[in-house]
Tab-separated table of C-alpha atoms in Angstrom:
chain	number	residue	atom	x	y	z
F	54	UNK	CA	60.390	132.806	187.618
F	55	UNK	CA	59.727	136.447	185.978
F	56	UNK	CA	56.598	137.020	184.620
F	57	UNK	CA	57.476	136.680	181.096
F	58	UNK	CA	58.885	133.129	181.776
F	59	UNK	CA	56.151	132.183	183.346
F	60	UNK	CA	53.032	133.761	180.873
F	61	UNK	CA	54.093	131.900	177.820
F	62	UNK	CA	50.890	131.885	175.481
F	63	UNK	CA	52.395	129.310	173.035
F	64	UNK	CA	52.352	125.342	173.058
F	65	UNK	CA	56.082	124.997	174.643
F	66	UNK	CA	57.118	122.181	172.188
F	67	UNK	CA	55.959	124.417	169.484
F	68	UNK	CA	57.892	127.580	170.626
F	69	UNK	CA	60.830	125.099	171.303
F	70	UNK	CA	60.366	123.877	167.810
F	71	UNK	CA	60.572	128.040	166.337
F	72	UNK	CA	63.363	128.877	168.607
F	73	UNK	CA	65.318	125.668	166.854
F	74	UNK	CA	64.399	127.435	162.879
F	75	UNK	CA	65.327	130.778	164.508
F	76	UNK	CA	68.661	128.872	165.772
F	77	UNK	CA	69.947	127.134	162.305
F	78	UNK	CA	68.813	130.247	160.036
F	79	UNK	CA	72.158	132.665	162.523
F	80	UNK	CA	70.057	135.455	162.249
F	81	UNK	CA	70.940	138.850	163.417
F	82	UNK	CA	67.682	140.445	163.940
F	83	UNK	CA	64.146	140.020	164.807
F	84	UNK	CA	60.651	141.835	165.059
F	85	UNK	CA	57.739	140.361	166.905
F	86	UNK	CA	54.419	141.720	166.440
F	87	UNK	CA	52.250	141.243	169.609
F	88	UNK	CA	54.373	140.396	172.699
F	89	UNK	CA	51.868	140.573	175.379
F	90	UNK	CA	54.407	139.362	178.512
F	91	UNK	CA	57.244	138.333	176.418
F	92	UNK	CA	56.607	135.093	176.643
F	93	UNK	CA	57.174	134.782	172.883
F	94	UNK	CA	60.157	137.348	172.693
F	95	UNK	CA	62.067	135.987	175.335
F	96	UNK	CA	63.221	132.666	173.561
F	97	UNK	CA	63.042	133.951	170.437
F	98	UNK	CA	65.602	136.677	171.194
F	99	UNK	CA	67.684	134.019	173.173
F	100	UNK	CA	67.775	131.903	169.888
F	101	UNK	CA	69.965	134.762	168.048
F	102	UNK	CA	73.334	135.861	168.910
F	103	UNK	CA	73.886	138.485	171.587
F	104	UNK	CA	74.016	141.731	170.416
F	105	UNK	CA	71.114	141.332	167.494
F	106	UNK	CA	68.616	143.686	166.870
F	107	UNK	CA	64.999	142.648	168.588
F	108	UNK	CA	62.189	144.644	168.566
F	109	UNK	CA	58.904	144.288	169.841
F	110	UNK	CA	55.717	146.331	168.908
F	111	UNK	CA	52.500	145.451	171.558
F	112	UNK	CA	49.565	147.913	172.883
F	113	UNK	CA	50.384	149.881	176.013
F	114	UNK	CA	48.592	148.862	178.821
F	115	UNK	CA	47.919	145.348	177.476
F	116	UNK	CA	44.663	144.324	176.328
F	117	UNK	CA	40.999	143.247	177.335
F	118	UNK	CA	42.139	140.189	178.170
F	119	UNK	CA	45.523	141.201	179.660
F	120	UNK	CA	45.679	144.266	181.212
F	121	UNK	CA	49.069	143.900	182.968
F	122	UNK	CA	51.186	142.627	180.246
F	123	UNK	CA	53.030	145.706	179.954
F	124	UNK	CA	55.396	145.202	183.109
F	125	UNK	CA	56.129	142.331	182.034
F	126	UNK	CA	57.223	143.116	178.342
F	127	UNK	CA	59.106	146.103	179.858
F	128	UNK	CA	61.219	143.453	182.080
F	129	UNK	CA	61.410	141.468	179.539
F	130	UNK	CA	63.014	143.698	176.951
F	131	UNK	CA	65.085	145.139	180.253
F	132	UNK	CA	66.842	141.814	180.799
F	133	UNK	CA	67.380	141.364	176.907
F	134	UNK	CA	68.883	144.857	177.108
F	135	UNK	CA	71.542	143.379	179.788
F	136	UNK	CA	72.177	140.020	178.441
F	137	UNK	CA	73.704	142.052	175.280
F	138	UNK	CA	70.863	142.401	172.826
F	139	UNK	CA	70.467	145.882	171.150
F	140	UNK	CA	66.680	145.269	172.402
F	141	UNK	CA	63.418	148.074	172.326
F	142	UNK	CA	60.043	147.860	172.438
F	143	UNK	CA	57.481	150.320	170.450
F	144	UNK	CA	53.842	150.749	171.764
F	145	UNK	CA	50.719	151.179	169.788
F	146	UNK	CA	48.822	149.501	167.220
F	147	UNK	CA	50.326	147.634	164.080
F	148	UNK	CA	48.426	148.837	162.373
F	149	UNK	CA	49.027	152.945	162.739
F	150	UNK	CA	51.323	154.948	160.554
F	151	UNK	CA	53.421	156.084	163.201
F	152	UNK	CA	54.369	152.427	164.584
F	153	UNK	CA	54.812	151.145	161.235
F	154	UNK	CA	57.651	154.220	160.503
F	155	UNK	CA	58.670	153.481	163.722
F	156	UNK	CA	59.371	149.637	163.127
F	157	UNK	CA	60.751	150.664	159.204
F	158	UNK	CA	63.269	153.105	160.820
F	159	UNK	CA	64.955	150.104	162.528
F	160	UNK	CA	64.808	147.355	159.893
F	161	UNK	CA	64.935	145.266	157.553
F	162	UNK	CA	64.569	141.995	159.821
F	163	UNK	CA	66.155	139.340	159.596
F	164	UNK	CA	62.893	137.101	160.991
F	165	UNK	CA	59.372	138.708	161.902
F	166	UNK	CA	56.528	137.034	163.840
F	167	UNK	CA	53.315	137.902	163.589
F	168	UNK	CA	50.784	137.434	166.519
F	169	UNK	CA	48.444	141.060	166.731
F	170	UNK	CA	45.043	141.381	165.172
F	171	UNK	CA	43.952	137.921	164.391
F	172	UNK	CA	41.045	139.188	162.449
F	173	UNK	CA	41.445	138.879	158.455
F	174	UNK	CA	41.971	142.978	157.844
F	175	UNK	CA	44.738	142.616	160.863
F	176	UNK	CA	46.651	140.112	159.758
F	177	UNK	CA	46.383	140.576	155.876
F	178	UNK	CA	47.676	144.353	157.190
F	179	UNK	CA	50.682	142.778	159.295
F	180	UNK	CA	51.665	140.001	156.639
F	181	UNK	CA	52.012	143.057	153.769
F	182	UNK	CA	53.632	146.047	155.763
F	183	UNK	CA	55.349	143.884	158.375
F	184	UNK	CA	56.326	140.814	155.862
F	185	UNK	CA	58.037	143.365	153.318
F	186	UNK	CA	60.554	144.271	155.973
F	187	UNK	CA	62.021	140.396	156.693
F	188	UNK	CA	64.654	139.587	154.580
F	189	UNK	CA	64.150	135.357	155.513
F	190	UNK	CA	61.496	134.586	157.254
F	191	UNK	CA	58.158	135.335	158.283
F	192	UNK	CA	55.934	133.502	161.050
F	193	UNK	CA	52.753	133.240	162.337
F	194	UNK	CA	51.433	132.341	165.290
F	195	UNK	CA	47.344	130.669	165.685
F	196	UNK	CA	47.402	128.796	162.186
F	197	UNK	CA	45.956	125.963	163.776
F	198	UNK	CA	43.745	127.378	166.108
F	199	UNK	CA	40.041	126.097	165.849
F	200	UNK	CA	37.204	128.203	167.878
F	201	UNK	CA	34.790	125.959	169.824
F	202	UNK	CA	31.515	125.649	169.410
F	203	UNK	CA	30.729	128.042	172.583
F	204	UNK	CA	33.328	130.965	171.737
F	205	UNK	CA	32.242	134.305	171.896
F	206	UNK	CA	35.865	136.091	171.526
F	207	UNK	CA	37.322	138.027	168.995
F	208	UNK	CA	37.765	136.163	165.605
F	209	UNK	CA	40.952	134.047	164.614
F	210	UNK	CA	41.148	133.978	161.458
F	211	UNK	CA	45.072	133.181	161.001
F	212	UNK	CA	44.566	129.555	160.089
F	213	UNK	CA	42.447	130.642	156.773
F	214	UNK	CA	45.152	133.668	156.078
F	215	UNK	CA	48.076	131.440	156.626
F	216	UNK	CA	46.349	128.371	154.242
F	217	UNK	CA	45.791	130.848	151.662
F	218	UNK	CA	49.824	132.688	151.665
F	219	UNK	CA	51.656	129.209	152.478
F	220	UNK	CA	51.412	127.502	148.988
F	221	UNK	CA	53.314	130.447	147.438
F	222	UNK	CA	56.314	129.604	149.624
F	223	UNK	CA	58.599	127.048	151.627
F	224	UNK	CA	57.434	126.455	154.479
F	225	UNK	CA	57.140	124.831	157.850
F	226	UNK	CA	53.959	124.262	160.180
F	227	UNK	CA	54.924	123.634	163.902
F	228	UNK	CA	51.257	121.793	165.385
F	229	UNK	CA	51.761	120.447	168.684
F	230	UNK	CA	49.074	120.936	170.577
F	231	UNK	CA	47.254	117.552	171.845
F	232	UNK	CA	43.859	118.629	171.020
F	233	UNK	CA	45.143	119.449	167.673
F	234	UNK	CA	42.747	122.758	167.738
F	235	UNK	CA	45.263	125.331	169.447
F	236	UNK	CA	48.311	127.663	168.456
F	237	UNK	CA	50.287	126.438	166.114
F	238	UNK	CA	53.515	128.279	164.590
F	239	UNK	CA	53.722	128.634	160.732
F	240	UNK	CA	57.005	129.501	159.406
F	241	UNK	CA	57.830	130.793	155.804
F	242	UNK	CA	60.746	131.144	153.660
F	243	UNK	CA	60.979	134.293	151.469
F	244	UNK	CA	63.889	133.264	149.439
């Protein structure tokens, strides 16, 4: 199993569940922000036709946390490349001017996910530059995710973005998890 089969960082029901929206919505393109291995990308991209448009925008060198993801998200967008998808990867931070023209210069989307910066600036950031350019829908990823008592990692603040955005749209919330405190995929229609 390649790596970015095997380091999915999503509930699988839940990603199941997205892949299934993804599937009835025929879309023809797709952005993810924050791949880490692909483990997100992979089905995602496999739920649109071949030849559609995927793009994925993740930090070089992974992160703290993940320091090897970038192999992995290179394969990844490798075998998307030869199963027929017009597949490319940018790296850097959402957040930076020169990934954001980067990203504009090959939309609009049809679909975006957002899973970067899970801090309130980050994500508020990602929903309005990253948002604007999906003509149907726009995810998230963490809007159920509850921090234990003990944590001491970065902030997750998705689940009070994505309850103050979803009102103003339709919407879906994809909670699987058994503990009913992780992940979680929200999905919303713009039109």
């Amino acid at each position: 199993m390649k790596k970015y089969e095997s380091n999915v960082l999503q509930d699988p029901g839940e990603i199941a569940a997205y892949c299934d929206v993804l599937r009835s919505e025929k879309l023809g393109s797709y952005l993810e922000i924050g791949s880490k291995f692909g483990g997100s990308l992979w089905p995602a991209a496999n739920a649109l036709p071949k030849g559609s448009r995927i793009v994925s925008v993740d930090m070089p060198n992974g992160t703290k946390a993940w320091k090897d993801s970038q192999p992995a998200l290179l394969e990844c967008i490798k075998e998307l490349k030869a199963a027929g998808y017009d597949a490319s990867v940018i790296w850097g931070d959402s957040g930076s001017e020169d990934v954001i023209a980067q990203v504009a210069a090959l939309g609009p989307f049809d679909a975006v996910l957002i899973d970067a910066d899970h801090r309130m600036p980050g994500v508020t950031r990602d929903w309005s530059v990253y948002g604007a350019m999906s003509r149907k829908l726009v995810a998230f990823h963490d809007i159920a995710w509850r921090r234990a008592p003990d944590w001491h990692g970065t902030r997750i603040d998705v689940p009070e973005f994505w309850n103050s955005v979803k009102g103003e749209y339709r919407h879906q919330e994809i909670k699987l998890c058994p503990t009913g405190k992780n992940n979680g995929i929200g999905v919303l229609w713009k039109n």
